[in-house]
PDB file of C-alpha atoms in Angstrom:
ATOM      1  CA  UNK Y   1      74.574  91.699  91.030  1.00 95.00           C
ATOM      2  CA  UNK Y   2      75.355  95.208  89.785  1.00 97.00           C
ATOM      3  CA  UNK Y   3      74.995  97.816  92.322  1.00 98.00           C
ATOM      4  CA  UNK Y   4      75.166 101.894  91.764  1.00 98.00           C
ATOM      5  CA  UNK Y   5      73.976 105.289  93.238  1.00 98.00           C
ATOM      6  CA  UNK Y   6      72.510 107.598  91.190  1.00 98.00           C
ATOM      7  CA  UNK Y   7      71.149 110.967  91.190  1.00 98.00           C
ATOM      8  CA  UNK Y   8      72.316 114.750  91.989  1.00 96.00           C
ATOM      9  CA  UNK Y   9      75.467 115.211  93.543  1.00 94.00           C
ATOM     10  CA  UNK Y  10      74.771 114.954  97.507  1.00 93.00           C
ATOM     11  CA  UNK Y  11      71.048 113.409  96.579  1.00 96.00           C
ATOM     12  CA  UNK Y  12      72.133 109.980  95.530  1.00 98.00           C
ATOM     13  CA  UNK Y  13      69.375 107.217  95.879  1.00 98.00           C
ATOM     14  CA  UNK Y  14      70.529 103.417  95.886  1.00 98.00           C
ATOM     15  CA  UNK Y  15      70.174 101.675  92.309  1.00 98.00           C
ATOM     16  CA  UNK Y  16      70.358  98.072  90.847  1.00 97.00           C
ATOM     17  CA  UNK Y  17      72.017  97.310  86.965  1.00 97.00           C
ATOM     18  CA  UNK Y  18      69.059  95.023  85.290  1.00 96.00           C
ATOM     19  CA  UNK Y  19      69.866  92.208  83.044  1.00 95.00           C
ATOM     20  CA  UNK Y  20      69.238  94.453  80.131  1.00 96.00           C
ATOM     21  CA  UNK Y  21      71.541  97.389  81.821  1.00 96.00           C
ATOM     22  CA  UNK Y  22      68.752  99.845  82.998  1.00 97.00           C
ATOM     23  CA  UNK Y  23      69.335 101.257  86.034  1.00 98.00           C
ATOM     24  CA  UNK Y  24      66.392  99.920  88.928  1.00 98.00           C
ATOM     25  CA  UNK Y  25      65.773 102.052  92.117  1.00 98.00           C
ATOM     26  CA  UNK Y  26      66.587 100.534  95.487  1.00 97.00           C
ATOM     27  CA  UNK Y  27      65.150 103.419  97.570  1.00 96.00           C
ATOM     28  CA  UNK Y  28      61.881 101.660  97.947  1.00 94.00           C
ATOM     29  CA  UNK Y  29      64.279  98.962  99.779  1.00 95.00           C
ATOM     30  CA  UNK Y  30      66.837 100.753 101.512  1.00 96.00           C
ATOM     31  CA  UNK Y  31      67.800 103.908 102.515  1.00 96.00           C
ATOM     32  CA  UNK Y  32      71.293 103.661 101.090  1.00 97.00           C
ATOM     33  CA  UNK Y  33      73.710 100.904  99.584  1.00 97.00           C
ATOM     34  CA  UNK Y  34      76.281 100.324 102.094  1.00 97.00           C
ATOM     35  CA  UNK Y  35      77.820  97.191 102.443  1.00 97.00           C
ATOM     36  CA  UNK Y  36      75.557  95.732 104.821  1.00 95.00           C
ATOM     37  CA  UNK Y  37      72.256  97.208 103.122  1.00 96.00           C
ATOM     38  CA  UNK Y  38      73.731  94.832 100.008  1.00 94.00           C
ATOM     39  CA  UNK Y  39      73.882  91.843 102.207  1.00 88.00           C
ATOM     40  CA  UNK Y  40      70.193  91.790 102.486  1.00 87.00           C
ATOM     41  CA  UNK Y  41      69.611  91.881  98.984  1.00 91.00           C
ATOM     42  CA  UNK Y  42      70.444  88.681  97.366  1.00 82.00           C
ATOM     43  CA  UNK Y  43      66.892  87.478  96.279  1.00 85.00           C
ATOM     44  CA  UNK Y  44      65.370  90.990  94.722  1.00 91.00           C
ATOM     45  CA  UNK Y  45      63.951  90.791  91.585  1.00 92.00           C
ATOM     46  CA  UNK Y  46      64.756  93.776  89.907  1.00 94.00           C
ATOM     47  CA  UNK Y  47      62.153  93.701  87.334  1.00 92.00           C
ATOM     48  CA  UNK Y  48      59.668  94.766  90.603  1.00 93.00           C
ATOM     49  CA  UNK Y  49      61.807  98.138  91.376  1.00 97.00           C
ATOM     50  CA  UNK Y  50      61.237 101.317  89.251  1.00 97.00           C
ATOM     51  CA  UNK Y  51      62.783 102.539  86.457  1.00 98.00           C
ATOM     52  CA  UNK Y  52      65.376 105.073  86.126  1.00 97.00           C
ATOM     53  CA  UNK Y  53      65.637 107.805  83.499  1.00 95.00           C
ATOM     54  CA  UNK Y  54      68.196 107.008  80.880  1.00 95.00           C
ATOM     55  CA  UNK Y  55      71.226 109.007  81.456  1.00 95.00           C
ATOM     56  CA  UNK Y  56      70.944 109.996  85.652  1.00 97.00           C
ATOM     57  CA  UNK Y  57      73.925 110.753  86.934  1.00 98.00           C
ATOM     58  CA  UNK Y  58      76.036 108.289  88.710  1.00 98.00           C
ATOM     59  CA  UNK Y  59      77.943 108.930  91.674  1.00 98.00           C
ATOM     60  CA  UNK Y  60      80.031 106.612  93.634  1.00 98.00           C
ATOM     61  CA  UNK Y  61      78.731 103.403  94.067  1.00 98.00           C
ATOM     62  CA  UNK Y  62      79.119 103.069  97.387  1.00 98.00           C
ATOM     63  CA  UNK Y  63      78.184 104.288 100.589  1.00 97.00           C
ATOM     64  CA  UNK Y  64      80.312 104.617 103.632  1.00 95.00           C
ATOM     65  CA  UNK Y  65      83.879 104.146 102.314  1.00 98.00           C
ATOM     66  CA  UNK Y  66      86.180 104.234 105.080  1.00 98.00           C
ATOM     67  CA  UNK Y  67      89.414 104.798 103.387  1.00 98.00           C
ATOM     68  CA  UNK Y  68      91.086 104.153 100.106  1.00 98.00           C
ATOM     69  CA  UNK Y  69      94.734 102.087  99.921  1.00 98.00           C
ATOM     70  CA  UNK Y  70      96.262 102.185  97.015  1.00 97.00           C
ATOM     71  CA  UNK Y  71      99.248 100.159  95.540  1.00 97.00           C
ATOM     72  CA  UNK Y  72     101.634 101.198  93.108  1.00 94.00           C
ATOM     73  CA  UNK Y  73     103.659  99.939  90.784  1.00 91.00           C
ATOM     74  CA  UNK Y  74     102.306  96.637  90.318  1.00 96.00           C
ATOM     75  CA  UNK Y  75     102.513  95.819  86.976  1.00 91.00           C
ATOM     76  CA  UNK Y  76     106.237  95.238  86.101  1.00 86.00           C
ATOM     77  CA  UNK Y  77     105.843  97.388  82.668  1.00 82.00           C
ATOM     78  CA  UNK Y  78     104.539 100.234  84.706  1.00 82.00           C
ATOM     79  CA  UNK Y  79     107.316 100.142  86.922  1.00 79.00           C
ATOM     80  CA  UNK Y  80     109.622  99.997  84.303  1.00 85.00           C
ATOM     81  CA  UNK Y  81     108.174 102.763  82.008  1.00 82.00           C
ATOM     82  CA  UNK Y  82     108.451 104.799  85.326  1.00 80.00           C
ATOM     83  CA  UNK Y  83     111.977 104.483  85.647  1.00 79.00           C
ATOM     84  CA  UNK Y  84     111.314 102.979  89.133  1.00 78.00           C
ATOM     85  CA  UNK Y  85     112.320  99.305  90.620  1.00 84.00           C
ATOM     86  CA  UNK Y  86     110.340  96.266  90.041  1.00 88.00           C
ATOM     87  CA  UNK Y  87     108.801  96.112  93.681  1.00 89.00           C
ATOM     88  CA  UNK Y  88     109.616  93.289  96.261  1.00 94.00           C
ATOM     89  CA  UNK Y  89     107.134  93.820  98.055  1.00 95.00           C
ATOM     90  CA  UNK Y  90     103.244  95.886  97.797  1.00 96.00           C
ATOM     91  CA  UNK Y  91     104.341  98.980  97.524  1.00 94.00           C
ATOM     92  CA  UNK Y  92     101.261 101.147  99.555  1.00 95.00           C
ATOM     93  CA  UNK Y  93      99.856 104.741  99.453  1.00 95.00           C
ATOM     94  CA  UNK Y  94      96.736 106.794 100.745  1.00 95.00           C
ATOM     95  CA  UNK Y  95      93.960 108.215  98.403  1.00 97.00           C
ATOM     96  CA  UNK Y  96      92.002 111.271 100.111  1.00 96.00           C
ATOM     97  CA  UNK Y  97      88.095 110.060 100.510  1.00 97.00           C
ATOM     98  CA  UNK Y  98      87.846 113.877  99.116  1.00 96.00           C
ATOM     99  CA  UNK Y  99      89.039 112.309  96.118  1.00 97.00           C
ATOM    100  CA  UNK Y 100      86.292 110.369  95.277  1.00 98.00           C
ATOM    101  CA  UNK Y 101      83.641 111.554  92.740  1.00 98.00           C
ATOM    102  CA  UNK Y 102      81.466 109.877  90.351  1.00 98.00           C
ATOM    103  CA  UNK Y 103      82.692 107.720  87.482  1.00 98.00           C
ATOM    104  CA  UNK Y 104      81.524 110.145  84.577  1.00 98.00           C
ATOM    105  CA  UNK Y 105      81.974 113.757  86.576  1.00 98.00           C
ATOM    106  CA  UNK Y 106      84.699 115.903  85.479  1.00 97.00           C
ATOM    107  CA  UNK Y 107      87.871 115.896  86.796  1.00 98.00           C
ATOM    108  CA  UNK Y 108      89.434 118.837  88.029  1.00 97.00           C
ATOM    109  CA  UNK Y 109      93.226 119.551  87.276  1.00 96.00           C
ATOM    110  CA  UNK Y 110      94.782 120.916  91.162  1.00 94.00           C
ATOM    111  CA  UNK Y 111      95.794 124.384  90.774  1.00 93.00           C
ATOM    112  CA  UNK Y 112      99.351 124.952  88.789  1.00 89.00           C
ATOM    113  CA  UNK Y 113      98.643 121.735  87.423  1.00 91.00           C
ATOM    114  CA  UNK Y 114     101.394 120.608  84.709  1.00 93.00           C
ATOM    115  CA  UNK Y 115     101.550 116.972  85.177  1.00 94.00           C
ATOM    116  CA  UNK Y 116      98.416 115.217  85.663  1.00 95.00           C
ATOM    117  CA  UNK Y 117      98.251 111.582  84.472  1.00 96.00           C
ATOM    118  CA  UNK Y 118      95.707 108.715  84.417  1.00 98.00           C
ATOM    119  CA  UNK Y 119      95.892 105.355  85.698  1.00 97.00           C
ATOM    120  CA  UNK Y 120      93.364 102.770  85.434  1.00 98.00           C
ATOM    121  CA  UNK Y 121      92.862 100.448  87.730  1.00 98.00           C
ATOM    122  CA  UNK Y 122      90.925  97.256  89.323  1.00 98.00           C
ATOM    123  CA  UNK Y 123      89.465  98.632  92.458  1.00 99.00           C
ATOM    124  CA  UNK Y 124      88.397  96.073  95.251  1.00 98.00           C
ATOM    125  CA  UNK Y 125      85.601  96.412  97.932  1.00 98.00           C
ATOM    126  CA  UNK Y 126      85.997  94.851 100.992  1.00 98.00           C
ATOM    127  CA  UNK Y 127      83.097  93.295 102.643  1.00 98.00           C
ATOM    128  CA  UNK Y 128      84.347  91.934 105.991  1.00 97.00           C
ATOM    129  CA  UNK Y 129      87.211  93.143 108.342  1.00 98.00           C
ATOM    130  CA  UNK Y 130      90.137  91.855 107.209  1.00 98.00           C
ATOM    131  CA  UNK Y 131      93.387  91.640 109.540  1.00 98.00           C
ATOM    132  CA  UNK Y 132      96.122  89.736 109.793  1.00 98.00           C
ATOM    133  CA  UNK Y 133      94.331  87.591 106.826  1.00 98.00           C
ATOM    134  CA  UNK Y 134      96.461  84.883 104.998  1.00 98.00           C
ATOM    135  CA  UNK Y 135      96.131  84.808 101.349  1.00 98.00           C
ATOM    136  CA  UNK Y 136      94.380  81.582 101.102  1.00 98.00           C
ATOM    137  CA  UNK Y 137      90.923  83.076 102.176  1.00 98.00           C
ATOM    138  CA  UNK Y 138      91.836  86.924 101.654  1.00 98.00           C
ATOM    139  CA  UNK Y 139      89.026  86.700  98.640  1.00 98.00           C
ATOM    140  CA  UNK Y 140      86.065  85.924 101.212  1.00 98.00           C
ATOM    141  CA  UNK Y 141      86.518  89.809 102.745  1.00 98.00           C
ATOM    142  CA  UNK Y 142      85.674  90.806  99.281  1.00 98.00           C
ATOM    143  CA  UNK Y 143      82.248  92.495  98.637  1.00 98.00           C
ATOM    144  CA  UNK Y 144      82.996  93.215  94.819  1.00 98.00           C
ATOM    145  CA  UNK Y 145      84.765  95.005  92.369  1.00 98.00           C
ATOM    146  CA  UNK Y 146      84.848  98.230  90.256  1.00 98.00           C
ATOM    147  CA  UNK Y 147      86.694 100.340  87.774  1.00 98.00           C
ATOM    148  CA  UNK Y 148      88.646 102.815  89.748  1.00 98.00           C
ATOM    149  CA  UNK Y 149      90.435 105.862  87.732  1.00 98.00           C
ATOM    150  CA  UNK Y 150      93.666 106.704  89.658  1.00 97.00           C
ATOM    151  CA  UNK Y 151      94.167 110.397  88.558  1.00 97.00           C
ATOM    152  CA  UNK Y 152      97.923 111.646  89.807  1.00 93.00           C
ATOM    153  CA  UNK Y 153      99.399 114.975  89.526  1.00 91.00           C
ATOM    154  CA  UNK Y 154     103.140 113.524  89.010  1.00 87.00           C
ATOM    155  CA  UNK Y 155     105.059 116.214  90.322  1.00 74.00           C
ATOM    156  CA  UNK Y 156     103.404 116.826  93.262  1.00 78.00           C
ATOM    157  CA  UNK Y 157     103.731 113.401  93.288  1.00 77.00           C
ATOM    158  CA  UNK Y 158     107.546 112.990  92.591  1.00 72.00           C
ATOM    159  CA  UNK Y 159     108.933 116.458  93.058  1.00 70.00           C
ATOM    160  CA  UNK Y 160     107.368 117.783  96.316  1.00 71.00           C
ATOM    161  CA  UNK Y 161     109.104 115.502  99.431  1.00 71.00           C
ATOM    162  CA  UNK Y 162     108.435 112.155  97.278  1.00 68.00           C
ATOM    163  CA  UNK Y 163     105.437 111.795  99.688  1.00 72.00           C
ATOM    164  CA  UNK Y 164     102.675 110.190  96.830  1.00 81.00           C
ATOM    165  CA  UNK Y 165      99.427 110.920  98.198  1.00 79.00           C
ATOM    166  CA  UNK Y 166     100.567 114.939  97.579  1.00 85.00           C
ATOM    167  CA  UNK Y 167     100.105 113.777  93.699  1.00 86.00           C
ATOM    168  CA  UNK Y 168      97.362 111.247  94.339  1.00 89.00           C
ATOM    169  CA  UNK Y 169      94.228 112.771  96.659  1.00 92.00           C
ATOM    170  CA  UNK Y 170      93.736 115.989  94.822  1.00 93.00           C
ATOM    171  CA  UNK Y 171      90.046 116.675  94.586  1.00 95.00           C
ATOM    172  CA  UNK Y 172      88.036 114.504  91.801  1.00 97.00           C
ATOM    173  CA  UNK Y 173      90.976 112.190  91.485  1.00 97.00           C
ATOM    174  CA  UNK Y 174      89.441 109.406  92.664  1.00 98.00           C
ATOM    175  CA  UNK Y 175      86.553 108.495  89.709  1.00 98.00           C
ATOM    176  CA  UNK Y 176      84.918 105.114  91.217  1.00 98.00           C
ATOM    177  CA  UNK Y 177      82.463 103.398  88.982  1.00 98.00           C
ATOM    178  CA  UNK Y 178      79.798 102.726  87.394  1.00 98.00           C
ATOM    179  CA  UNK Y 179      78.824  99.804  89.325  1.00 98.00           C
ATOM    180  CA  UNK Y 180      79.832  97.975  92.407  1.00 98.00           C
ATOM    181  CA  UNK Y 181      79.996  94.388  91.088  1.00 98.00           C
ATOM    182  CA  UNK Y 182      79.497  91.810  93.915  1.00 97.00           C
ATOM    183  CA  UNK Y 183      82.356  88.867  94.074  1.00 98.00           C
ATOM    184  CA  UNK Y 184      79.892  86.008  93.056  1.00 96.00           C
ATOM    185  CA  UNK Y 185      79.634  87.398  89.734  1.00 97.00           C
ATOM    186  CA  UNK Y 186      83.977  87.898  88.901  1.00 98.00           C
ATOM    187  CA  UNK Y 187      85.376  84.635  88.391  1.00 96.00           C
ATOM    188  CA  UNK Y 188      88.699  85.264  88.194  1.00 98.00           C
ATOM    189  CA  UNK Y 189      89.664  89.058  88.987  1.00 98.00           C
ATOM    190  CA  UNK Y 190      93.000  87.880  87.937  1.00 98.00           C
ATOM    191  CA  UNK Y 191      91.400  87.906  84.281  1.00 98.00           C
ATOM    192  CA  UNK Y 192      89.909  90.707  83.555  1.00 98.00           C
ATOM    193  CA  UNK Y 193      90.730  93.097  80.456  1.00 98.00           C
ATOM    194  CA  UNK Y 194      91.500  96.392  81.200  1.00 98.00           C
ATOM    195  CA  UNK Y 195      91.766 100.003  78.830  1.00 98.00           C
ATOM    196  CA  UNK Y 196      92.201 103.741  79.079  1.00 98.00           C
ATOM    197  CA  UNK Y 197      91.664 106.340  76.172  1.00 98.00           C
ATOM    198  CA  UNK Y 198      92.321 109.939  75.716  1.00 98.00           C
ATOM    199  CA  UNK Y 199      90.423 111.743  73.273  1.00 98.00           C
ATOM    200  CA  UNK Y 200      89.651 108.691  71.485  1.00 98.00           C
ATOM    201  CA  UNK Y 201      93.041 107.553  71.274  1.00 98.00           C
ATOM    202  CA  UNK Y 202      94.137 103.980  73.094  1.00 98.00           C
ATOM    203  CA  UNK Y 203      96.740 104.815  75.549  1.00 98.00           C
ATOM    204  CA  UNK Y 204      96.568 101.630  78.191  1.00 97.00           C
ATOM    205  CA  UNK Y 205      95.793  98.224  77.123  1.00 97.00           C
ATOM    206  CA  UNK Y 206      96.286  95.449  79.862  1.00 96.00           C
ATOM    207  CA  UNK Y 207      94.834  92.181  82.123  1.00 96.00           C
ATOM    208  CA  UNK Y 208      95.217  91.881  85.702  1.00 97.00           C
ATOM    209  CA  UNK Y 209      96.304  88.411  85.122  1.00 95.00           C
ATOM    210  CA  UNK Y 210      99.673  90.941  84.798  1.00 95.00           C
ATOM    211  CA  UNK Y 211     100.022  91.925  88.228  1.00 97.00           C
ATOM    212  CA  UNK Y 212     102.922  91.304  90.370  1.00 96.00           C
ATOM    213  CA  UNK Y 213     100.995  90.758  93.414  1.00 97.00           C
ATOM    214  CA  UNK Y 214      97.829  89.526  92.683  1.00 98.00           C
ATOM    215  CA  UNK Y 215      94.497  90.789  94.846  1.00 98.00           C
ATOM    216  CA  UNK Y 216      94.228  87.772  97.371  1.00 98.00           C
ATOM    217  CA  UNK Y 217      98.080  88.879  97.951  1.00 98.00           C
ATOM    218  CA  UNK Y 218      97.292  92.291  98.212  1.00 98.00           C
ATOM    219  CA  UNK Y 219      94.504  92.117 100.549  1.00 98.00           C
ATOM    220  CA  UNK Y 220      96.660  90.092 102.685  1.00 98.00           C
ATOM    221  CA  UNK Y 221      99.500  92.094 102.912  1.00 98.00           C
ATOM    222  CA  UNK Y 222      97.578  95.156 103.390  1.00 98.00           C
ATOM    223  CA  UNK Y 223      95.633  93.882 106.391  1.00 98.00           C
ATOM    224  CA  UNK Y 224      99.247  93.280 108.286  1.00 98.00           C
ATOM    225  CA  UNK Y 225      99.242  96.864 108.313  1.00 98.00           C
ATOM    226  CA  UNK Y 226      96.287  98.262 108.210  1.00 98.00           C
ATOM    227  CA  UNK Y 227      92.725  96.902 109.500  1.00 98.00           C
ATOM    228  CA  UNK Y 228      90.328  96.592 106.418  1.00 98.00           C
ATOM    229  CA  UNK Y 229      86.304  97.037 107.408  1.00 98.00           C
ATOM    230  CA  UNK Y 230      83.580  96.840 104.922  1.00 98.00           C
ATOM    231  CA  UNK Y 231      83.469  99.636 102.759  1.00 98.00           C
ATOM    232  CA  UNK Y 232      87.086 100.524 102.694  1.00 98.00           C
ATOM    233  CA  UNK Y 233      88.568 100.470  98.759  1.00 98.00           C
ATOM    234  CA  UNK Y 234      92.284  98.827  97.326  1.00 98.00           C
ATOM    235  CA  UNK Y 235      93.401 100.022  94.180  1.00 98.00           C
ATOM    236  CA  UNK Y 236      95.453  97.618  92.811  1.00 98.00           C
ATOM    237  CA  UNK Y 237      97.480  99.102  90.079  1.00 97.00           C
ATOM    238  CA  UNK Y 238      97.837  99.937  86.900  1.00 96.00           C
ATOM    239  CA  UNK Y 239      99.223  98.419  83.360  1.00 96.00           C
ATOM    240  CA  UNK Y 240     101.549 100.223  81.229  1.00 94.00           C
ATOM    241  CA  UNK Y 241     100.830 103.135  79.064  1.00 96.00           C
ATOM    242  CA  UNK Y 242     100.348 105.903  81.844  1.00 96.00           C
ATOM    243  CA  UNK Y 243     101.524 109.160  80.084  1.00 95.00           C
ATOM    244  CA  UNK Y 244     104.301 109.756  82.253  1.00 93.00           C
ATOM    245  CA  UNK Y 245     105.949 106.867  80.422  1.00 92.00           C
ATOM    246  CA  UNK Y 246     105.328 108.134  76.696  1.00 93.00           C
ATOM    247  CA  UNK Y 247     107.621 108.283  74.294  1.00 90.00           C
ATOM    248  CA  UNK Y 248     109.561 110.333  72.835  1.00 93.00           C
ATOM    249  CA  UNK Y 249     108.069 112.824  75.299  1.00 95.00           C
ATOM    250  CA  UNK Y 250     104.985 112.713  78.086  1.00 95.00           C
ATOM    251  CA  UNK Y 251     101.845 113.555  77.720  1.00 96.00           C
ATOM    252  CA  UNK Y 252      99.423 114.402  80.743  1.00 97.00           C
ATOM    253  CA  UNK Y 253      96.299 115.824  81.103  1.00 98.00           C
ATOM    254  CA  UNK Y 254      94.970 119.551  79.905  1.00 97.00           C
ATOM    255  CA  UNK Y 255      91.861 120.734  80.099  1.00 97.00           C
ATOM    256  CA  UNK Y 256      89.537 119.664  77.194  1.00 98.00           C
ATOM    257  CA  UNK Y 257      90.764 116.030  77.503  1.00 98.00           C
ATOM    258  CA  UNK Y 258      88.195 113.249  77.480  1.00 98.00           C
ATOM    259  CA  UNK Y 259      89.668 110.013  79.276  1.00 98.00           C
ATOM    260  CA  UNK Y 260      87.519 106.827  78.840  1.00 98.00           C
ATOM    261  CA  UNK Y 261      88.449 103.901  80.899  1.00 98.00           C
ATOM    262  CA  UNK Y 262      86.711 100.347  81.593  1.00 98.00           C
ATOM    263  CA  UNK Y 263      87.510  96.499  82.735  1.00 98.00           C
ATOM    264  CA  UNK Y 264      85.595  93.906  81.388  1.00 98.00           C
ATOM    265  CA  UNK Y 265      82.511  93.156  83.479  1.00 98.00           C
ATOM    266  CA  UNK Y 266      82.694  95.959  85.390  1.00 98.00           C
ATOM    267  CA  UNK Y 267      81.678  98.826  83.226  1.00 98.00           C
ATOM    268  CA  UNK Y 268      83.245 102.130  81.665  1.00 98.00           C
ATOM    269  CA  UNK Y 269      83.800 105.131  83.052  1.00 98.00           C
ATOM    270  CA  UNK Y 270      84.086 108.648  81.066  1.00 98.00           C
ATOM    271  CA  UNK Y 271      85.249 112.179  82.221  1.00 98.00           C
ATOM    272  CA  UNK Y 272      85.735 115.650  81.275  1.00 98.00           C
ATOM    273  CA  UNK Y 273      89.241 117.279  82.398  1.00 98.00           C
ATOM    274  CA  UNK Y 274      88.764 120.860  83.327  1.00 97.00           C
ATOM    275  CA  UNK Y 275      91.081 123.448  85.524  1.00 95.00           C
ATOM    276  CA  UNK Y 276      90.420 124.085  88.805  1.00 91.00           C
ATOM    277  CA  UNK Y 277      88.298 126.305  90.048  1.00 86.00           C
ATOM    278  CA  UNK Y 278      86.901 127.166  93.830  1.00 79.00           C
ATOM    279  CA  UNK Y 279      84.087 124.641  95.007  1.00 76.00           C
ATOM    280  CA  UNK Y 280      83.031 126.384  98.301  1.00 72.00           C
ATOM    281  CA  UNK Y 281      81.924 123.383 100.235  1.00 74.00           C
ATOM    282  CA  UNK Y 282      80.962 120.882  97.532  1.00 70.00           C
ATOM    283  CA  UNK Y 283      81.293 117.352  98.268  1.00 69.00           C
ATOM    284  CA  UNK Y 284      82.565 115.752  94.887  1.00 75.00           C
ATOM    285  CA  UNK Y 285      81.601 112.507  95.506  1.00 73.00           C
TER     286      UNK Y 285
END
């Protein structure tokens, strides 16, 4: 099944993806789509749950995300256009929650932004504490899968202590989206087509059948570290043609840029780039 929230920022109401793609509303059901609200929901019918107006706003799909691990790097090409060492091992990093926002809001350059960059990537829901898991049944934590956009300002990244998540958790950097897509349906996540434009032009092409470590090893090696609970987000990395890597020169973000992203089966994602600007209290996602 295909699970979002939808509705003003801060007013989200749970929502179900139809066979024909129309958003359904959950609210009737639940009072919010957390991992253990989904659990219970394996027999609706959606054709008995409302309608949605076409074009609501989507917000994260998810409720109650703990934390967000990240892993970089994990696509040889990437690595290489980077000018950085094929990894041995999962190499991991820290996403702000503050990050997160919507899959189609606008992203907001950080202040003094010149190298903002775009990454996307196969994000993976967990569904049941994972720790100390072994590879073999690392894939029964998961809940599902979305498209995750993994917005990085590279030289706050690179340049400021080498410390990532200074480059990585900058607010709106996190787009997660459309749709949480629940395990049953994903075959294979280790074949799923992956793509990134700006401003209509094709800047990332790539499968996750490319990875180095592949998600059953990441989800493993992750939960010798760290304790995984149900809600908590991996990004897994991202294919070549970030625009750090460009040649003859980079490219990165300005405002005015459109980036449109997607993975097969899991839906597309779209956002505005703008420059910051003061939020008061706003929570983005």
């Amino acid at each position: 099944m295909k699970f979002c929230r939808f509705g003003e920022r801060g007013q989200e109401r749970p929502g179900l993806i139809d066979a024909e793609g129309r958003v359904r509303d959950l609210s009737g059901r639940i009072d919010e789509l957390t991992i253990d609200a989904i659990a219970g929901l394996g027999t609706i019918d959606p054709a008995g749950l409302p309608l949605v107006d076409v074009g609501v706003r989507l917000g994260v799909p998810i409720k109650g995300i703990g934390k967000i691990v990240a892993i970089g790097l994990n696509y040889e090409d990437h690595a290489k256009e980077s000018n950085l060492p094929i990894p041995t091992e999962p190499v991991m990093f820290m996403k702000a929650l503050s990050s997160l926002t919507g899959p189609n809001d606008e992203v907001m350059l950080p202040r003094g932004s010149t190298h903002s960059d775009w990454e996307v990537e196969l994000a993976v829901v967990i569904g049941k504490t994972a720790r100390y898991v072994g590879k073999a049944e690392a894939l029964s934590h998961v809940a599902g899968y979305a498209v995750a956009n993994d917005v990085s300002e590279r030289y706050n990244q690179k340049q400021r202590g080498n410390q990532w998540s200074k480059g990585k958790g900058h607010d709106s950097f996190c787009p997660l989206g459309p749709w949480l897509v629940t395990a049953d349906e994903i075959a294979d996540p280790q074949a799923l087509d992956m793509f990134l434009d700006v401003n209509g032009q094709r800047m990332q092409t790539g499968n996750t059948r490319t990875m180095i470590f592949d998600v059953a090893e990441i989800i493993a090696y992750v939960s010798e570290y760290i304790t995984l609970y149900p809600g908590d987000v991996l990004i897994t990395g991202t294919p070549p043609g970030v625009g750090e890597g460009k040649k003859p020169e980079s490219i990165f973000l300005k405002p005015g840029d459109t980036m449109r992203l997607g993975i097969a089966g899991l839906g597309e994602q779209q956002q505005q780039v703008v420059a910051w600007r003061h939020l008061g209290d706003t929570v983005l996602g």
